[in-house]
Amino acid sequence: MAETNLTWYKDAIFYEVYIRAFKDGNGDGHGDLIGLTEELDYFKNLGVDCLWLSPMYPSPLRDDGYDISDYYNIHPDYGTLDDFKRLIAEAKKRGIRIITDLVMNHTSDMHPWFQSARQSKDSPYRDWYVWSDTDEKYSETRIIFLDTEPSNWTYDEVAGQYFWHRFYRTQPDLNWDNPAVIEEFKNIARFWLSLGLDGFRADAVPYLIEREGTSNENLPETHVILKNFRAFMEEEFPGAILLGEANMWPWDLRPYFADGDEFQMCFHFPVMPRLFMAVKKGDAADVINIMERTPDIPDNCQWCTFLRNHDELTLEMVTEEERQWMWQQYAPEDRMRLNLGIRRRLAPLLDNDRRKIELLNVVLFSLPGSPIIYYGDEIGMGDNIWLFDRNGVRTPMQWKDAPNGGFSTADETYAPVIDDEVYGYQEVNVENALLNDCSLWHWTRYLIAMRKAHPVLSRGTYTFVPTGNPAVLAILRESEDEVILALANFSDEPQVARLHLPQYAENEKKELFSHMPHGCARDEMHRTLMEPYEYQWLLMVPNGKDQ
Ligand code: NOJ
């Protein structure tokens, strides 16, 4: 059926599913599509609108699936194409959309294209990758996987040349200057979108094109390619989205929206670490500062905001000084650090303090953008810093107090379930969370429901209102229909905020989490006492209406 709500993503609540970690449906110790399909009601109950699935394609898994060896199939660990079709059909029945990763920048070195390319300069695929006789080209390009890769070039004995790679050496970059690559990716997108997929999270997009003398990131030529790709999707699959993964400063991100004709969505990377900075400092200034330096985006576009995902908490978009500070504060042990980031989950980062977890989520849901929840964070899952690379935040979903946390019936799972005193599956699991009305899960469900009941939070304008107190953030969301003032105290002490909002002086104010009318309703100078880490959503009740 043709999509009628073309900007659905502006109101959607997203949820990132790491397929291998979510639910094992066939008892082999790996999460899979059958398991995921069985749990679709879980998302429905939580209020999730769109799942983002980590790469599900065949892959040697040198980068957990971000190294694809066949773009037209499903990894055998995860099931079959038929399983995928069933997943889509069952999701549609429940009104849940699905997007998946599309890895555009590189393939696996095991992909038949690369295997052919390296064999001979005459291979039709040779020019699908980026080769050089020396490793000196593009020397102004930074290395991303700093902990593992000494260079962006690796010499291939078979090819007799160096190949270019921005990530692991097992992920050769594709040559997007080659029109055949562009056409092939249209075919890949057509294949999946025809099955009913709702779009893609486009991986590592800033790096598609290389030009000597540049940083080889965000080049104009890359934007031309992405715009054409969007035009093709718009033409053949209207309503399908492109969500861009570009870990960049806001001003470098802005061009990815172009005139509303490139990406519909981009992750807002820079605000994320600043939310963690703010709660540690008890000062909201960094959040305000980065948002004030974030350019407006076209009306049909939306930021995608998040607290955590399957990677390290990236600290690329902070200064060197801020990075050192974040590491000291949040990653005191060496093994908590990875590349330029922190490989820990939300709950441990926030000392498992429910007040801080709620606070950051409320702020995330109050800022412009559509939020993404990372699997397991809604029940406060922990991490395992003893596992390699980013695997510590990709452990099995904890369903109940049963072997393997109810994730799998296998004797051995792809990774051990978390089993420690604080975050162990015996306590932290979905079953417990559902039974306990006061759990983080139920609170998250309420947060989602309220956000959906008040579309001003997803579509309204936003303004930071001075509070006279650096610890208290006030975001005014306004639309023609509704006005909400979001307040958040980042400090661990009580704080007083003073707000001057003469335009709403006459409105009754109703607090949406407590359902209470707000005390100082008719003061022009609105004075509020906030408890440590307290938050409020104040609805300006239209005059004459008793809501
Ligand atoms: C970004 C993905 O989120 C990450 O997991 C992956 O390693 C790189 N892109 C390379 O594809």
Coordinates of C-alpha atoms and ligand atoms in Angstrom, one line a residue:
M1 CA 0.0 0.0 0.0
A2 CA 1.3 3.4 -0.8
E3 CA 2.6 5.4 2.1
T4 CA 0.3 8.4 2.9
N5 CA 2.0 9.9 5.9
L6 CA 5.2 10.9 4.3
T7 CA 6.7 12.5 7.4
W8 CA 5.9 9.7 9.8
Y9 CA 9.4 9.7 11.1
K10 CA 8.9 13.1 12.7
D11 CA 6.6 11.6 15.3
A12 CA 8.1 8.2 15.6
I13 CA 9.8 6.6 18.5
F14 CA 12.7 4.4 17.3
Y15 CA 14.2 1.4 18.9
E16 CA 17.6 -0.1 18.0
V17 CA 17.6 -3.9 17.9
Y18 CA 20.9 -5.7 17.8
I19 CA 19.5 -8.9 16.2
R20 CA 22.1 -11.3 17.5
A21 CA 21.4 -10.1 21.0
F22 CA 17.7 -9.8 21.1
K23 CA 16.0 -13.2 21.0
D24 CA 17.1 -16.6 19.9
G25 CA 14.1 -18.4 18.1
N26 CA 15.8 -21.6 17.1
G27 CA 18.0 -22.5 20.1
D28 CA 21.4 -22.1 18.5
G29 CA 22.6 -19.4 20.9
H30 CA 22.3 -16.5 18.5
G31 CA 19.5 -14.0 18.3
D32 CA 17.6 -14.3 15.0
L33 CA 14.6 -13.1 13.0
I34 CA 12.3 -15.8 14.2
G35 CA 13.0 -14.7 17.8
L36 CA 12.6 -11.1 17.0
T37 CA 9.2 -11.8 15.3
E38 CA 8.0 -13.6 18.3
E39 CA 8.6 -10.5 20.4
L40 CA 7.0 -7.9 18.3
D41 CA 4.2 -7.4 20.8
Y42 CA 6.9 -6.3 23.2
F43 CA 7.6 -3.2 21.1
K44 CA 3.9 -2.6 20.5
N45 CA 3.3 -2.5 24.3
L46 CA 6.2 -0.2 24.9
G47 CA 4.9 2.2 22.2
V48 CA 7.8 1.9 19.7
D49 CA 6.9 2.9 16.1
C50 CA 10.0 1.9 14.2
L51 CA 12.7 -0.6 14.7
W52 CA 16.2 -0.1 13.4
L53 CA 17.8 -3.5 12.8
S54 CA 21.6 -3.9 12.9
P55 CA 23.0 -5.4 9.7
M56 CA 21.3 -8.8 9.0
Y57 CA 23.2 -9.6 5.8
P58 CA 25.7 -12.5 5.2
S59 CA 29.0 -11.4 6.7
P60 CA 32.2 -12.9 8.1
L61 CA 31.4 -10.7 11.1
R62 CA 34.8 -9.0 11.5
D63 CA 32.8 -5.9 12.4
D64 CA 29.6 -7.6 13.6
G65 CA 27.9 -7.4 10.2
Y66 CA 29.1 -4.0 9.1
D67 CA 31.3 -6.0 6.8
I68 CA 28.8 -7.3 4.3
S69 CA 29.6 -10.2 1.9
D70 CA 26.2 -10.4 0.2
Y71 CA 23.8 -7.5 0.1
Y72 CA 20.9 -9.6 -1.1
N73 CA 20.5 -12.2 1.6
I74 CA 20.2 -12.9 5.3
H75 CA 23.0 -14.1 7.5
P76 CA 22.4 -17.8 8.2
D77 CA 22.7 -17.1 12.0
Y78 CA 19.7 -14.8 11.7
G79 CA 17.5 -17.0 9.4
T80 CA 16.3 -16.7 5.8
L81 CA 14.7 -14.2 3.5
D82 CA 11.4 -15.9 4.2
D83 CA 11.9 -15.2 7.9
F84 CA 12.6 -11.6 7.0
K85 CA 9.4 -11.3 4.9
R86 CA 7.5 -12.8 7.8
L87 CA 9.0 -10.3 10.2
I88 CA 8.0 -7.4 8.0
A89 CA 4.4 -8.8 7.5
E90 CA 3.9 -9.3 11.3
A91 CA 5.4 -5.9 12.1
K92 CA 3.0 -4.3 9.6
K93 CA 0.1 -6.0 11.2
R94 CA 1.0 -4.2 14.4
G95 CA 1.7 -0.9 12.8
I96 CA 5.4 -1.2 13.5
R97 CA 7.9 0.0 10.8
I98 CA 11.3 -1.4 10.2
I99 CA 14.5 0.2 8.9
T100 CA 17.8 -1.6 8.5
D101 CA 21.4 -0.7 8.1
L102 CA 22.7 -0.1 4.6
V103 CA 26.4 -0.1 4.6
M104 CA 27.4 2.1 1.7
N105 CA 31.0 3.1 2.3
H106 CA 32.6 -0.4 2.3
T107 CA 32.0 -4.1 1.9
S108 CA 33.7 -7.1 3.6
D109 CA 37.0 -8.1 2.0
M110 CA 35.2 -11.5 1.6
H111 CA 32.6 -10.0 -0.7
P112 CA 32.9 -11.6 -4.2
W113 CA 33.3 -8.1 -5.7
F114 CA 36.5 -7.6 -3.6
Q115 CA 37.7 -11.1 -4.2
S116 CA 37.4 -10.6 -7.9
A117 CA 38.8 -7.1 -7.8
R118 CA 42.0 -8.1 -6.1
Q119 CA 42.7 -10.9 -8.6
S120 CA 43.5 -8.7 -11.5
K121 CA 43.5 -5.2 -12.8
D122 CA 41.2 -6.4 -15.6
S123 CA 38.5 -7.6 -13.2
P124 CA 35.2 -5.8 -13.9
Y125 CA 35.2 -5.1 -10.1
R126 CA 38.7 -3.7 -9.8
D127 CA 37.4 -0.2 -10.1
W128 CA 34.7 -0.8 -7.5
Y129 CA 37.4 -0.2 -4.8
V130 CA 40.0 2.4 -4.2
W131 CA 43.6 1.3 -5.0
S132 CA 47.0 2.9 -5.0
D133 CA 50.6 1.9 -5.6
T134 CA 51.7 3.8 -2.5
D135 CA 50.2 4.3 0.9
E136 CA 50.9 8.1 0.7
K137 CA 47.8 9.3 -1.0
Y138 CA 45.1 11.1 1.0
S139 CA 47.5 11.7 3.9
E140 CA 45.3 14.4 5.4
T141 CA 42.7 11.8 6.4
R142 CA 42.2 10.8 10.0
I143 CA 42.1 7.2 11.2
I144 CA 38.8 6.3 12.9
F145 CA 39.5 2.9 14.4
L146 CA 42.6 4.3 16.2
D147 CA 43.0 1.4 18.6
T148 CA 43.4 -1.2 15.8
E149 CA 44.3 0.4 12.5
P150 CA 47.7 2.2 11.9
S151 CA 46.7 3.4 8.5
N152 CA 43.8 3.8 6.1
W153 CA 45.8 1.9 3.5
T154 CA 46.5 -1.9 3.6
Y155 CA 48.7 -3.7 1.1
D156 CA 47.0 -6.6 -0.6
E157 CA 49.5 -9.2 -1.8
V158 CA 47.2 -10.7 -4.4
A159 CA 46.3 -7.4 -5.9
G160 CA 49.8 -6.0 -5.7
Q161 CA 48.5 -2.7 -4.6
Y162 CA 47.2 -0.9 -1.5
F163 CA 43.5 -0.6 -0.9
W164 CA 41.7 2.2 1.0
H165 CA 39.7 1.6 4.1
R166 CA 38.3 4.0 6.7
F167 CA 37.4 1.3 9.1
Y168 CA 38.9 -2.2 9.7
R169 CA 41.3 -3.5 7.0
T170 CA 38.7 -6.2 6.4
Q171 CA 36.3 -3.5 5.2
P172 CA 37.7 -2.1 1.9
D173 CA 36.0 1.2 0.8
L174 CA 33.9 1.1 -2.3
N175 CA 34.7 3.6 -5.1
W176 CA 31.6 5.8 -5.3
D177 CA 33.1 7.6 -8.3
N178 CA 32.2 4.5 -10.2
P179 CA 28.7 4.8 -11.7
A180 CA 28.4 1.0 -11.5
V181 CA 28.6 1.1 -7.7
I182 CA 25.8 3.7 -7.7
E183 CA 23.6 1.6 -9.8
E184 CA 24.3 -1.5 -7.8
F185 CA 23.2 0.3 -4.6
K186 CA 20.0 1.4 -6.2
N187 CA 19.4 -2.3 -7.0
I188 CA 20.1 -3.3 -3.4
A189 CA 17.8 -0.6 -2.0
R190 CA 15.1 -1.6 -4.5
F191 CA 15.4 -5.2 -3.4
W192 CA 14.8 -4.5 0.3
L193 CA 12.3 -1.7 -0.1
S194 CA 10.2 -3.9 -2.4
L195 CA 9.9 -6.3 0.5
G196 CA 8.2 -3.6 2.5
L197 CA 11.1 -2.1 4.4
D198 CA 10.6 1.5 5.5
G199 CA 14.0 2.8 4.9
F200 CA 17.7 2.7 5.8
R201 CA 20.1 3.9 8.4
A202 CA 22.8 4.8 6.0
D203 CA 26.1 3.8 7.6
A204 CA 29.3 5.9 7.5
V205 CA 28.1 8.3 4.8
P206 CA 30.6 11.1 5.1
Y207 CA 33.4 9.0 3.6
L208 CA 32.0 7.9 0.2
I209 CA 34.3 10.0 -1.9
E210 CA 38.0 10.7 -1.8
R211 CA 39.9 13.8 -3.1
E212 CA 43.5 14.6 -2.7
G213 CA 44.3 17.5 -0.4
T214 CA 41.1 17.2 1.6
S215 CA 40.1 15.4 4.8
N216 CA 38.0 13.1 2.6
E217 CA 34.9 13.7 4.7
N218 CA 31.7 15.5 3.8
L219 CA 32.9 16.3 0.3
P220 CA 30.5 18.1 -2.1
E221 CA 30.7 15.1 -4.4
T222 CA 29.4 12.8 -1.6
H223 CA 26.4 15.0 -1.2
V224 CA 25.6 14.9 -4.9
I225 CA 25.6 11.1 -4.7
L226 CA 23.4 11.0 -1.6
K227 CA 21.0 13.5 -3.1
N228 CA 20.6 11.4 -6.2
F229 CA 20.1 8.3 -4.1
R230 CA 17.3 10.1 -2.2
A231 CA 15.7 11.2 -5.4
F232 CA 15.6 7.6 -6.6
M233 CA 14.1 6.5 -3.3
E234 CA 11.5 9.3 -3.4
E235 CA 10.6 8.4 -6.9
E236 CA 10.2 4.7 -6.4
F237 CA 9.4 4.4 -2.7
P238 CA 7.9 7.6 -1.4
G239 CA 7.8 7.7 2.4
A240 CA 10.9 5.4 2.8
I241 CA 13.5 7.2 4.8
L242 CA 17.2 7.7 4.8
L243 CA 18.7 8.2 8.3
G244 CA 22.2 9.4 8.0
E245 CA 25.0 8.2 10.2
A246 CA 27.5 11.1 10.0
N247 CA 29.4 11.7 13.3
M248 CA 30.0 15.3 12.6
W249 CA 29.6 18.8 14.0
P250 CA 26.1 20.4 13.5
W251 CA 27.3 22.8 10.8
D252 CA 28.8 19.8 8.9
L253 CA 25.7 17.8 9.4
R254 CA 23.4 20.5 8.1
P255 CA 24.3 19.9 4.4
Y256 CA 23.1 16.3 4.8
F257 CA 19.5 17.6 4.9
A258 CA 20.2 19.9 1.9
D259 CA 16.9 21.5 0.9
G260 CA 14.9 18.7 2.4
D261 CA 16.0 16.5 -0.5
E262 CA 18.9 14.6 0.9
F263 CA 18.4 12.8 4.2
Q264 CA 15.1 13.0 6.1
M265 CA 17.0 12.3 9.3
C266 CA 20.5 12.5 10.7
F267 CA 21.7 11.4 14.1
H268 CA 22.5 14.5 16.3
F269 CA 25.9 13.1 17.5
P270 CA 27.2 16.3 19.3
V271 CA 24.4 16.8 21.7
M272 CA 24.7 13.2 23.1
P273 CA 28.0 13.5 25.1
R274 CA 26.9 17.0 26.3
L275 CA 23.9 15.5 28.0
F276 CA 26.3 13.3 30.0
M277 CA 28.6 16.3 30.6
A278 CA 25.6 18.3 31.9
V279 CA 24.4 15.7 34.4
K280 CA 27.9 15.2 35.8
K281 CA 28.6 19.0 36.1
G282 CA 25.1 19.9 37.3
D283 CA 25.1 22.5 34.6
A284 CA 23.1 22.6 31.4
A285 CA 25.2 25.1 29.5
D286 CA 26.9 22.6 27.2
V287 CA 23.6 21.3 26.0
I288 CA 22.2 24.8 25.3
N289 CA 25.5 25.8 23.7
I290 CA 25.6 23.0 21.1
M291 CA 21.9 23.3 20.3
E292 CA 22.3 27.0 19.7
R293 CA 25.1 26.2 17.3
T294 CA 22.8 23.7 15.5
P295 CA 21.4 25.3 12.3
D296 CA 17.7 25.0 11.6
I297 CA 16.8 22.2 9.3
P298 CA 14.1 22.0 6.6
D299 CA 10.5 21.3 7.7
N300 CA 10.3 17.8 6.3
C301 CA 13.5 16.8 8.2
Q302 CA 14.1 15.6 11.7
W303 CA 17.0 15.0 14.0
C304 CA 17.4 11.6 15.5
T305 CA 18.5 11.8 19.1
F306 CA 19.9 9.0 21.3
L307 CA 21.7 8.4 24.6
R308 CA 23.4 5.1 23.7
N309 CA 23.7 2.7 20.8
H310 CA 25.7 -0.4 19.9
D311 CA 29.0 1.5 19.5
E312 CA 31.2 3.2 22.1
L313 CA 29.8 6.4 23.5
T314 CA 31.6 8.5 20.9
L315 CA 33.7 11.4 22.0
E316 CA 34.7 12.6 18.6
M317 CA 32.5 15.7 18.8
V318 CA 34.0 17.2 21.9
T319 CA 37.2 19.1 22.5
E320 CA 40.4 17.3 23.6
E321 CA 40.0 18.7 27.1
E322 CA 36.3 17.7 27.3
R323 CA 37.3 14.2 26.1
Q324 CA 39.8 13.8 28.8
W325 CA 37.3 15.0 31.4
M326 CA 34.6 12.6 30.1
W327 CA 37.1 9.7 30.3
Q328 CA 38.0 10.6 33.8
Q329 CA 34.4 10.9 34.9
Y330 CA 32.8 8.1 33.0
A331 CA 35.6 5.7 32.1
P332 CA 37.9 5.5 35.1
E333 CA 39.3 2.1 34.1
D334 CA 41.3 1.7 30.9
R335 CA 39.2 -1.1 29.6
M336 CA 36.1 1.2 29.6
R337 CA 37.7 3.2 26.8
L338 CA 37.7 2.4 23.2
N339 CA 39.0 4.5 20.2
L340 CA 37.7 8.0 21.1
G341 CA 34.9 6.8 23.3
I342 CA 33.5 4.9 26.2
R343 CA 32.2 1.3 25.9
R344 CA 29.6 1.3 28.6
R345 CA 25.8 1.2 28.8
L346 CA 23.4 3.8 29.9
A347 CA 22.5 2.5 33.4
P348 CA 26.1 1.9 34.6
L349 CA 27.2 5.3 33.1
L350 CA 24.5 7.0 35.3
D351 CA 25.4 5.0 38.4
N352 CA 22.2 3.1 38.0
D353 CA 20.5 6.1 39.5
R354 CA 16.9 6.1 38.3
R355 CA 16.7 9.9 38.7
K356 CA 19.5 10.5 36.3
I357 CA 18.3 7.9 33.8
E358 CA 14.8 9.5 33.8
L359 CA 16.2 13.0 33.6
L360 CA 18.4 12.4 30.5
N361 CA 15.5 10.5 28.8
V362 CA 13.1 13.4 29.5
V363 CA 15.6 15.9 28.1
L364 CA 16.1 13.7 25.1
F365 CA 12.3 13.6 24.6
S366 CA 12.0 17.3 25.0
L367 CA 14.7 18.3 22.6
P368 CA 13.9 18.6 18.9
G369 CA 14.2 15.2 17.1
S370 CA 12.9 11.7 17.2
P371 CA 14.5 9.6 20.0
I372 CA 16.0 6.2 19.6
I373 CA 16.1 3.7 22.5
Y374 CA 18.9 1.2 22.5
Y375 CA 17.7 -2.3 23.3
G376 CA 17.8 -3.2 27.0
D377 CA 18.2 0.4 28.2
E378 CA 14.5 0.5 28.9
I379 CA 15.0 -2.2 31.6
G380 CA 18.4 -0.7 32.8
M381 CA 20.7 -3.4 31.5
G382 CA 24.3 -3.3 32.4
D383 CA 27.5 -4.0 30.4
N384 CA 30.4 -6.4 30.4
I385 CA 33.7 -4.5 30.0
W386 CA 35.6 -7.7 29.8
L387 CA 34.3 -8.6 26.4
F388 CA 36.3 -7.5 23.3
D389 CA 35.7 -4.3 21.4
R390 CA 32.1 -3.1 21.6
N391 CA 30.7 -6.5 22.5
G392 CA 30.3 -5.5 26.1
V393 CA 27.2 -3.4 25.2
R394 CA 25.9 -6.1 22.9
T395 CA 25.1 -8.9 25.5
P396 CA 21.9 -11.0 25.4
M397 CA 18.6 -9.2 26.1
Q398 CA 17.5 -10.2 29.6
W399 CA 14.0 -11.6 29.4
K400 CA 13.5 -13.4 32.7
D401 CA 15.2 -15.2 35.5
A402 CA 15.9 -18.4 33.6
P403 CA 19.0 -19.9 32.0
N404 CA 20.6 -17.4 29.6
G405 CA 18.2 -14.8 30.9
G406 CA 15.5 -16.4 28.8
F407 CA 17.3 -15.2 25.7
S408 CA 18.1 -18.7 24.4
T409 CA 17.6 -22.3 25.2
A410 CA 21.1 -23.2 23.9
D411 CA 23.9 -24.5 26.2
E412 CA 26.1 -21.8 25.0
T413 CA 25.2 -18.3 23.7
Y414 CA 27.2 -16.0 21.4
A415 CA 28.1 -14.0 24.5
P416 CA 27.5 -14.5 28.2
V417 CA 24.4 -13.0 29.6
I418 CA 25.1 -10.4 32.3
D419 CA 25.2 -12.1 35.6
D420 CA 26.6 -9.7 38.2
E421 CA 25.0 -8.6 41.5
V422 CA 23.6 -5.3 40.3
Y423 CA 22.7 -5.9 36.6
G424 CA 22.3 -9.7 36.5
Y425 CA 19.5 -11.2 34.6
Q426 CA 18.1 -12.7 37.8
E427 CA 16.9 -9.2 38.8
V428 CA 17.1 -7.0 35.7
N429 CA 14.8 -8.6 33.2
V430 CA 11.7 -7.9 31.2
E431 CA 9.5 -10.2 33.2
N432 CA 10.2 -8.4 36.4
A433 CA 10.0 -5.0 34.7
L434 CA 6.5 -5.8 33.4
L435 CA 5.3 -7.0 36.8
N436 CA 6.5 -4.0 38.6
D437 CA 4.3 -1.0 37.9
C438 CA 7.1 1.4 39.1
S439 CA 9.8 -0.1 36.9
L440 CA 11.9 1.9 34.5
W441 CA 10.1 0.0 31.7
H442 CA 6.7 1.2 32.7
W443 CA 8.0 4.7 33.2
T444 CA 9.5 4.6 29.7
R445 CA 6.2 3.4 28.3
Y446 CA 4.5 6.4 30.0
L447 CA 7.1 8.8 28.6
I448 CA 6.6 7.5 25.1
A449 CA 2.8 7.6 25.4
M450 CA 3.0 11.2 26.6
R451 CA 5.3 12.2 23.9
K452 CA 2.8 10.8 21.4
A453 CA -0.1 12.5 23.0
H454 CA 1.6 15.8 22.6
P455 CA 2.8 16.2 19.0
V456 CA 4.3 19.6 19.9
L457 CA 7.2 17.6 21.4
S458 CA 7.9 16.1 18.0
R459 CA 6.9 18.9 15.6
G460 CA 6.9 22.1 17.6
T461 CA 9.5 24.8 17.6
Y462 CA 11.9 25.0 20.5
T463 CA 13.4 27.9 22.5
F464 CA 15.7 27.8 25.5
V465 CA 14.2 30.0 28.2
P466 CA 16.6 31.6 30.6
T467 CA 16.1 30.2 34.1
G468 CA 18.5 32.3 36.1
N469 CA 20.1 29.1 37.2
P470 CA 22.7 27.1 35.1
A471 CA 21.6 23.8 36.6
V472 CA 18.0 24.1 35.3
L473 CA 17.3 23.7 31.6
A474 CA 14.0 25.1 30.3
I475 CA 12.9 24.2 26.8
L476 CA 9.8 25.8 25.4
R477 CA 8.1 23.7 22.7
E478 CA 5.4 25.6 20.8
S479 CA 3.0 24.9 18.0
E480 CA -0.3 26.4 17.0
D481 CA -2.1 23.8 18.9
E482 CA -0.1 23.2 22.1
V483 CA 2.7 24.6 24.3
I484 CA 4.8 22.7 26.7
L485 CA 7.6 24.0 28.9
A486 CA 10.1 21.2 29.7
L487 CA 12.1 21.8 32.9
A488 CA 15.1 19.7 34.0
N489 CA 17.3 20.1 37.0
F490 CA 20.7 18.7 36.2
S491 CA 22.0 19.1 39.7
D492 CA 22.1 16.7 42.7
E493 CA 20.8 19.5 44.9
P494 CA 17.5 21.4 45.0
Q495 CA 17.5 24.4 42.7
V496 CA 15.3 27.4 42.1
A497 CA 14.5 28.4 38.6
R498 CA 13.0 31.8 37.6
L499 CA 11.2 32.0 34.3
H500 CA 9.8 35.1 32.7
L501 CA 7.1 34.0 30.3
P502 CA 4.6 36.9 30.2
Q503 CA 2.9 35.4 27.1
Y504 CA 1.7 32.5 29.2
A505 CA 1.1 34.3 32.5
E506 CA -2.6 33.8 32.2
N507 CA -2.5 30.1 31.3
E508 CA -3.2 27.4 33.8
K509 CA -0.2 25.0 33.9
K510 CA -0.6 21.3 34.2
E511 CA 2.4 19.1 35.0
L512 CA 2.2 16.0 32.8
F513 CA 4.1 13.5 34.9
S514 CA 2.3 14.2 38.2
H515 CA -1.0 15.4 36.6
M516 CA -0.9 18.2 39.1
P517 CA -1.9 21.8 38.4
H518 CA 1.2 23.9 38.8
G519 CA 1.5 26.0 41.9
C520 CA 2.6 29.4 40.5
A521 CA 0.1 29.3 37.7
R522 CA -0.6 33.0 37.3
D523 CA 2.7 34.6 38.1
E524 CA 4.4 36.4 35.4
M525 CA 7.7 35.7 37.0
H526 CA 7.5 32.0 37.3
R527 CA 9.5 30.7 40.3
T528 CA 9.9 27.0 40.6
L529 CA 11.7 24.9 43.2
M530 CA 13.1 21.8 41.7
E531 CA 14.3 18.7 43.6
P532 CA 17.6 17.1 42.7
Y533 CA 17.4 15.8 39.1
E534 CA 13.7 16.7 39.0
Y535 CA 12.0 17.2 35.6
Q536 CA 8.6 18.6 34.6
W537 CA 6.6 18.9 31.5
L538 CA 4.3 21.9 32.0
L539 CA 1.4 22.0 29.6
M540 CA 0.1 25.5 29.1
V541 CA -3.6 24.8 29.3
P542 CA -5.4 27.0 26.7
N543 CA -7.3 29.7 28.6
G544 CA -10.9 28.9 29.4
K545 CA -10.2 25.1 29.1
D546 CA -10.0 22.8 32.1
Q547 CA -7.9 19.9 31.0
Ligands
NOJ1 C1 29.2 2.7 12.2 C2 28.6 1.6 12.9 O1 27.7 2.1 13.9 C3 29.8 0.8 13.5 O2 29.3 -0.2 14.4 C4 30.7 0.2 12.4 O3 31.8 -0.4 13.0 C5 31.2 1.4 11.5 N1 30.1 2.3 11.1 C6 31.7 0.8 10.2 O4 30.7 0.3 9.4

